[in-house]
PDB file of C-alpha atoms in Angstrom:
ATOM      1  CA  MET A   1     235.781   0.871 -49.154  1.00  0.00           C
ATOM      2  CA  GLY A   2     232.239  -0.200 -48.282  1.00  0.00           C
ATOM      3  CA  ILE A   3     229.715   1.428 -46.024  1.00  0.00           C
ATOM      4  CA  PRO A   4     229.701   0.459 -42.313  1.00  0.00           C
ATOM      5  CA  ALA A   5     227.995  -2.883 -41.703  1.00  0.00           C
ATOM      6  CA  ASP A   6     225.218  -1.406 -39.542  1.00  0.00           C
ATOM      7  CA  ASP A   7     224.391   1.210 -42.198  1.00  0.00           C
ATOM      8  CA  ALA A   8     224.417  -1.401 -44.947  1.00  0.00           C
ATOM      9  CA  ALA A   9     222.127  -3.685 -42.951  1.00  0.00           C
ATOM     10  CA  ALA A  10     219.683  -0.870 -42.229  1.00  0.00           C
ATOM     11  CA  GLU A  11     219.714   0.234 -45.860  1.00  0.00           C
ATOM     12  CA  PHE A  12     219.116  -3.320 -47.079  1.00  0.00           C
ATOM     13  CA  HIS A  13     216.355  -3.847 -44.514  1.00  0.00           C
ATOM     14  CA  ASP A  14     214.622  -0.719 -45.811  1.00  0.00           C
ATOM     15  CA  PHE A  15     214.999  -1.957 -49.407  1.00  0.00           C
ATOM     16  CA  PHE A  16     213.619  -5.364 -48.385  1.00  0.00           C
ATOM     17  CA  GLU A  17     210.589  -3.823 -46.675  1.00  0.00           C
ATOM     18  CA  ARG A  18     209.802  -1.591 -49.666  1.00  0.00           C
ATOM     19  CA  HIS A  19     210.250  -4.180 -52.421  1.00  0.00           C
ATOM     20  CA  TYR A  20     209.682  -7.707 -51.087  1.00  0.00           C
ATOM     21  CA  ALA A  21     205.931  -7.859 -51.789  1.00  0.00           C
ATOM     22  CA  GLU A  22     206.408  -6.549 -55.341  1.00  0.00           C
ATOM     23  CA  LEU A  23     209.197  -9.064 -56.025  1.00  0.00           C
ATOM     24  CA  ALA A  24     207.098 -11.944 -54.680  1.00  0.00           C
ATOM     25  CA  ARG A  25     204.188 -10.864 -56.889  1.00  0.00           C
ATOM     26  CA  LEU A  26     206.515 -10.686 -59.891  1.00  0.00           C
ATOM     27  CA  ALA A  27     207.844 -14.167 -59.101  1.00  0.00           C
ATOM     28  CA  HIS A  28     204.288 -15.492 -58.865  1.00  0.00           C
ATOM     29  CA  MET A  29     203.289 -13.992 -62.194  1.00  0.00           C
ATOM     30  CA  LEU A  30     206.434 -15.209 -63.954  1.00  0.00           C
ATOM     31  CA  THR A  31     206.327 -18.767 -62.629  1.00  0.00           C
ATOM     32  CA  GLY A  32     202.576 -19.191 -62.159  1.00  0.00           C
ATOM     33  CA  GLU A  33     203.286 -20.763 -58.777  1.00  0.00           C
ATOM     34  CA  SER A  34     202.000 -19.049 -55.671  1.00  0.00           C
ATOM     35  CA  GLU A  35     203.707 -21.531 -53.352  1.00  0.00           C
ATOM     36  CA  GLY A  36     207.232 -20.856 -54.561  1.00  0.00           C
ATOM     37  CA  ALA A  37     206.920 -17.118 -55.223  1.00  0.00           C
ATOM     38  CA  ASP A  38     207.861 -16.052 -51.702  1.00  0.00           C
ATOM     39  CA  ASP A  39     210.850 -18.392 -51.716  1.00  0.00           C
ATOM     40  CA  LEU A  40     211.997 -17.129 -55.088  1.00  0.00           C
ATOM     41  CA  ALA A  41     211.735 -13.487 -53.959  1.00  0.00           C
ATOM     42  CA  ALA A  42     213.621 -14.347 -50.766  1.00  0.00           C
ATOM     43  CA  ASP A  43     216.325 -16.138 -52.774  1.00  0.00           C
ATOM     44  CA  ALA A  44     216.690 -13.061 -54.963  1.00  0.00           C
ATOM     45  CA  LEU A  45     217.014 -10.791 -51.948  1.00  0.00           C
ATOM     46  CA  VAL A  46     219.584 -13.089 -50.326  1.00  0.00           C
ATOM     47  CA  ALA A  47     221.626 -12.967 -53.532  1.00  0.00           C
ATOM     48  CA  MET A  48     221.324  -9.179 -53.515  1.00  0.00           C
ATOM     49  CA  TRP A  49     222.412  -8.943 -49.876  1.00  0.00           C
ATOM     50  CA  HIS A  50     225.617 -10.811 -50.739  1.00  0.00           C
ATOM     51  CA  ARG A  51     226.341  -8.140 -53.367  1.00  0.00           C
ATOM     52  CA  TRP A  52     224.718  -5.206 -51.577  1.00  0.00           C
ATOM     53  CA  ASP A  53     227.639  -2.789 -52.127  1.00  0.00           C
ATOM     54  CA  ARG A  54     227.379  -3.358 -55.872  1.00  0.00           C
ATOM     55  CA  VAL A  55     223.545  -3.365 -55.906  1.00  0.00           C
ATOM     56  CA  ARG A  56     223.174  -0.126 -53.965  1.00  0.00           C
ATOM     57  CA  ALA A  57     225.584   1.552 -56.391  1.00  0.00           C
ATOM     58  CA  ALA A  58     223.477   0.454 -59.372  1.00  0.00           C
ATOM     59  CA  GLU A  59     221.561   3.135 -61.242  1.00  0.00           C
ATOM     60  CA  HIS A  60     218.185   1.501 -60.414  1.00  0.00           C
ATOM     61  CA  PRO A  61     218.392  -1.046 -57.553  1.00  0.00           C
ATOM     62  CA  PRO A  62     214.678  -2.028 -57.891  1.00  0.00           C
ATOM     63  CA  ALA A  63     215.234  -2.790 -61.597  1.00  0.00           C
ATOM     64  CA  TYR A  64     218.294  -4.827 -60.647  1.00  0.00           C
ATOM     65  CA  ALA A  65     216.132  -6.733 -58.144  1.00  0.00           C
ATOM     66  CA  ARG A  66     213.474  -7.424 -60.782  1.00  0.00           C
ATOM     67  CA  GLY A  67     216.199  -8.731 -63.069  1.00  0.00           C
ATOM     68  CA  VAL A  68     217.448 -11.098 -60.368  1.00  0.00           C
ATOM     69  CA  VAL A  69     213.893 -12.367 -59.810  1.00  0.00           C
ATOM     70  CA  ALA A  70     213.379 -12.775 -63.561  1.00  0.00           C
ATOM     71  CA  ASN A  71     216.602 -14.760 -63.918  1.00  0.00           C
ATOM     72  CA  LEU A  72     215.775 -17.007 -60.965  1.00  0.00           C
ATOM     73  CA  ALA A  73     212.236 -17.486 -62.311  1.00  0.00           C
ATOM     74  CA  ARG A  74     213.609 -18.386 -65.744  1.00  0.00           C
ATOM     75  CA  SER A  75     215.864 -21.009 -64.158  1.00  0.00           C
ATOM     76  CA  ARG A  76     212.991 -22.377 -62.089  1.00  0.00           C
ATOM     77  CA  VAL A  77     210.668 -22.555 -65.115  1.00  0.00           C
ATOM     78  CA  ARG A  78     213.335 -24.301 -67.187  1.00  0.00           C
ATOM     79  CA  SER A  79     213.938 -26.827 -64.405  1.00  0.00           C
ATOM     80  CA  ALA A  80     210.212 -27.488 -64.106  1.00  0.00           C
ATOM     81  CA  VAL A  81     209.909 -27.980 -67.863  1.00  0.00           C
ATOM     82  CA  ARG A  82     212.793 -30.455 -67.849  1.00  0.00           C
ATOM     83  CA  GLU A  83     211.204 -32.316 -64.930  1.00  0.00           C
ATOM     84  CA  ARG A  84     207.797 -32.439 -66.652  1.00  0.00           C
ATOM     85  CA  ARG A  85     209.441 -33.820 -69.782  1.00  0.00           C
ATOM     86  CA  ARG A  86     211.152 -36.566 -67.785  1.00  0.00           C
ATOM     87  CA  ILE A  87     207.871 -37.453 -66.087  1.00  0.00           C
ATOM     88  CA  ALA A  88     205.975 -37.367 -69.398  1.00  0.00           C
ATOM     89  CA  LEU A  89     208.554 -39.685 -70.973  1.00  0.00           C
ATOM     90  CA  PHE A  90     208.223 -42.093 -68.074  1.00  0.00           C
ATOM     91  CA  TRP A  91     204.405 -42.097 -68.142  1.00  0.00           C
ATOM     92  CA  ALA A  92     204.239 -42.241 -71.947  1.00  0.00           C
ATOM     93  CA  THR A  93     205.846 -45.677 -71.826  1.00  0.00           C
ATOM     94  CA  HIS A  94     203.488 -46.851 -69.042  1.00  0.00           C
ATOM     95  CA  SER A  95     200.057 -45.467 -69.947  1.00  0.00           C
ATOM     96  CA  GLY A  96     197.975 -43.769 -72.591  1.00  0.00           C
ATOM     97  CA  TRP A  97     197.599 -40.588 -70.494  1.00  0.00           C
ATOM     98  CA  ALA A  98     198.097 -37.304 -72.376  1.00  0.00           C
ATOM     99  CA  ASP A  99     199.462 -34.506 -70.215  1.00  0.00           C
ATOM    100  CA  ASP A 100     198.448 -31.655 -72.528  1.00  0.00           C
ATOM    101  CA  PRO A 101     194.773 -31.852 -73.468  1.00  0.00           C
ATOM    102  CA  ASP A 102     193.782 -30.011 -76.643  1.00  0.00           C
ATOM    103  CA  VAL A 103     190.361 -28.733 -75.586  1.00  0.00           C
ATOM    104  CA  PRO A 104     190.345 -26.598 -72.453  1.00  0.00           C
ATOM    105  CA  THR A 105     186.894 -25.122 -71.954  1.00  0.00           C
ATOM    106  CA  VAL A 106     188.123 -22.110 -70.029  1.00  0.00           C
ATOM    107  CA  VAL A 107     191.518 -20.485 -70.263  1.00  0.00           C
ATOM    108  CA  ASP A 108     192.276 -18.178 -67.381  1.00  0.00           C
ATOM    109  CA  VAL A 109     194.888 -15.476 -67.506  1.00  0.00           C
ATOM    110  CA  GLN A 110     197.531 -17.420 -65.582  1.00  0.00           C
ATOM    111  CA  GLU A 111     197.200 -20.400 -67.894  1.00  0.00           C
ATOM    112  CA  ALA A 112     197.395 -18.119 -70.916  1.00  0.00           C
ATOM    113  CA  LEU A 113     200.486 -16.380 -69.514  1.00  0.00           C
ATOM    114  CA  ARG A 114     202.149 -19.747 -68.916  1.00  0.00           C
ATOM    115  CA  THR A 115     201.847 -20.506 -72.624  1.00  0.00           C
ATOM    116  CA  LEU A 116     203.989 -17.519 -73.524  1.00  0.00           C
ATOM    117  CA  PRO A 117     207.728 -18.033 -73.884  1.00  0.00           C
ATOM    118  CA  PHE A 118     209.521 -16.648 -70.840  1.00  0.00           C
ATOM    119  CA  ARG A 119     210.761 -13.367 -72.356  1.00  0.00           C
ATOM    120  CA  LYS A 120     207.336 -12.501 -73.801  1.00  0.00           C
ATOM    121  CA  ARG A 121     205.685 -13.365 -70.486  1.00  0.00           C
ATOM    122  CA  ALA A 122     208.204 -11.285 -68.530  1.00  0.00           C
ATOM    123  CA  CYS A 123     207.722  -8.280 -70.831  1.00  0.00           C
ATOM    124  CA  VAL A 124     203.917  -8.463 -70.659  1.00  0.00           C
ATOM    125  CA  VAL A 125     203.900  -8.925 -66.872  1.00  0.00           C
ATOM    126  CA  LEU A 126     206.407  -6.157 -66.151  1.00  0.00           C
ATOM    127  CA  ARG A 127     204.812  -3.698 -68.594  1.00  0.00           C
ATOM    128  CA  HIS A 128     201.164  -4.329 -67.788  1.00  0.00           C
ATOM    129  CA  ALA A 129     200.850  -5.971 -64.376  1.00  0.00           C
ATOM    130  CA  PHE A 130     203.672  -3.924 -62.821  1.00  0.00           C
ATOM    131  CA  ASP A 131     203.102  -0.852 -65.016  1.00  0.00           C
ATOM    132  CA  LEU A 132     206.815  -0.428 -65.732  1.00  0.00           C
ATOM    133  CA  SER A 133     207.963   1.697 -68.622  1.00  0.00           C
ATOM    134  CA  GLU A 134     209.645   0.079 -71.595  1.00  0.00           C
ATOM    135  CA  ARG A 135     212.983   1.375 -70.296  1.00  0.00           C
ATOM    136  CA  GLU A 136     212.427   0.004 -66.775  1.00  0.00           C
ATOM    137  CA  THR A 137     211.403  -3.345 -68.226  1.00  0.00           C
ATOM    138  CA  ALA A 138     214.493  -3.410 -70.445  1.00  0.00           C
ATOM    139  CA  LEU A 139     216.698  -2.668 -67.419  1.00  0.00           C
ATOM    140  CA  ALA A 140     215.062  -5.401 -65.352  1.00  0.00           C
ATOM    141  CA  LEU A 141     215.487  -8.028 -68.064  1.00  0.00           C
ATOM    142  CA  GLY A 142     218.836  -6.879 -69.419  1.00  0.00           C
ATOM    143  CA  VAL A 143     217.503  -6.416 -72.962  1.00  0.00           C
ATOM    144  CA  SER A 144     217.014  -3.468 -75.311  1.00  0.00           C
ATOM    145  CA  VAL A 145     213.926  -1.264 -75.333  1.00  0.00           C
ATOM    146  CA  GLY A 146     213.259  -2.520 -78.875  1.00  0.00           C
ATOM    147  CA  THR A 147     213.219  -6.101 -77.593  1.00  0.00           C
ATOM    148  CA  VAL A 148     210.740  -5.098 -74.892  1.00  0.00           C
ATOM    149  CA  LYS A 149     208.504  -3.431 -77.488  1.00  0.00           C
ATOM    150  CA  SER A 150     208.514  -6.396 -79.870  1.00  0.00           C
ATOM    151  CA  GLN A 151     208.200  -9.091 -77.191  1.00  0.00           C
ATOM    152  CA  THR A 152     205.361  -7.218 -75.461  1.00  0.00           C
ATOM    153  CA  SER A 153     203.524  -6.722 -78.753  1.00  0.00           C
ATOM    154  CA  LYS A 154     203.918 -10.373 -79.735  1.00  0.00           C
ATOM    155  CA  GLY A 155     202.921 -11.511 -76.237  1.00  0.00           C
ATOM    156  CA  ILE A 156     199.757  -9.398 -76.266  1.00  0.00           C
ATOM    157  CA  ALA A 157     198.880 -10.717 -79.729  1.00  0.00           C
ATOM    158  CA  GLN A 158     199.285 -14.282 -78.477  1.00  0.00           C
ATOM    159  CA  LEU A 159     197.136 -13.536 -75.409  1.00  0.00           C
ATOM    160  CA  GLU A 160     194.471 -12.046 -77.698  1.00  0.00           C
ATOM    161  CA  ARG A 161     194.412 -15.248 -79.714  1.00  0.00           C
ATOM    162  CA  LEU A 162     194.041 -17.292 -76.522  1.00  0.00           C
ATOM    163  CA  LEU A 163     191.697 -15.076 -74.527  1.00  0.00           C
ATOM    164  CA  GLY A 164     189.974 -12.937 -77.154  1.00  0.00           C
ATOM    165  CA  ALA A 165     190.599  -9.262 -77.852  1.00  0.00           C
ATOM    166  CA  ARG A 166     188.118  -7.990 -75.245  1.00  0.00           C
ATOM    167  CA  VAL A 167     189.630  -9.956 -72.364  1.00  0.00           C
ATOM    168  CA  SER A 168     193.152  -9.109 -73.498  1.00  0.00           C
ATOM    169  CA  ALA A 169     192.311  -5.385 -73.681  1.00  0.00           C
ATOM    170  CA  GLU A 170     190.907  -5.514 -70.141  1.00  0.00           C
ATOM    171  CA  LEU A 171     194.011  -7.355 -68.955  1.00  0.00           C
ATOM    172  CA  VAL A 172     196.432  -4.751 -70.316  1.00  0.00           C
ATOM    173  CA  GLY A 173     194.261  -1.698 -69.861  1.00  0.00           C
ATOM    174  CA  GLY A 174     193.763  -1.179 -73.569  1.00  0.00           C
ATOM    175  CA  ARG A 175     197.371  -0.259 -74.308  1.00  0.00           C
ATOM    176  CA  ASN A 176     200.078  -1.986 -76.330  1.00  0.00           C
TER     177      ASN A 176
END
């Protein structure tokens, strides 16, 4: 038997107020798109509302919410990649334009993060931008702590190659 509807709505509203901004920021960092981050966070919260009885019974509802955002972001990124490939195929037959230049003069952090495979990016963002523990990150992504450790380490190494060790150390606060 579930909780009364008014109590559930109030509880969800409180959860929404406490976590919406964090979820939108996570969505932005995972997708690299500021425009769609709010929508993605809202979509995640709508999905959670539909399963609120199950979510509120979870051991860590905020970790569950981060996992929902991460899964939606992964789907959105994959869709965008597929769309870019279709567009690139179309333009490749019609012009000599290259959509991925080899020589960027400046690589900012968001561009560097976008180059990481999704799981590495998610681990780095959750560990260092959101300051989650390895365990919290593992819960959010539905992976083992060992996976979080290895993916974070590999992601940081890749960022160091792209941004330089000094910039990477500043980005992650000098910790691995």
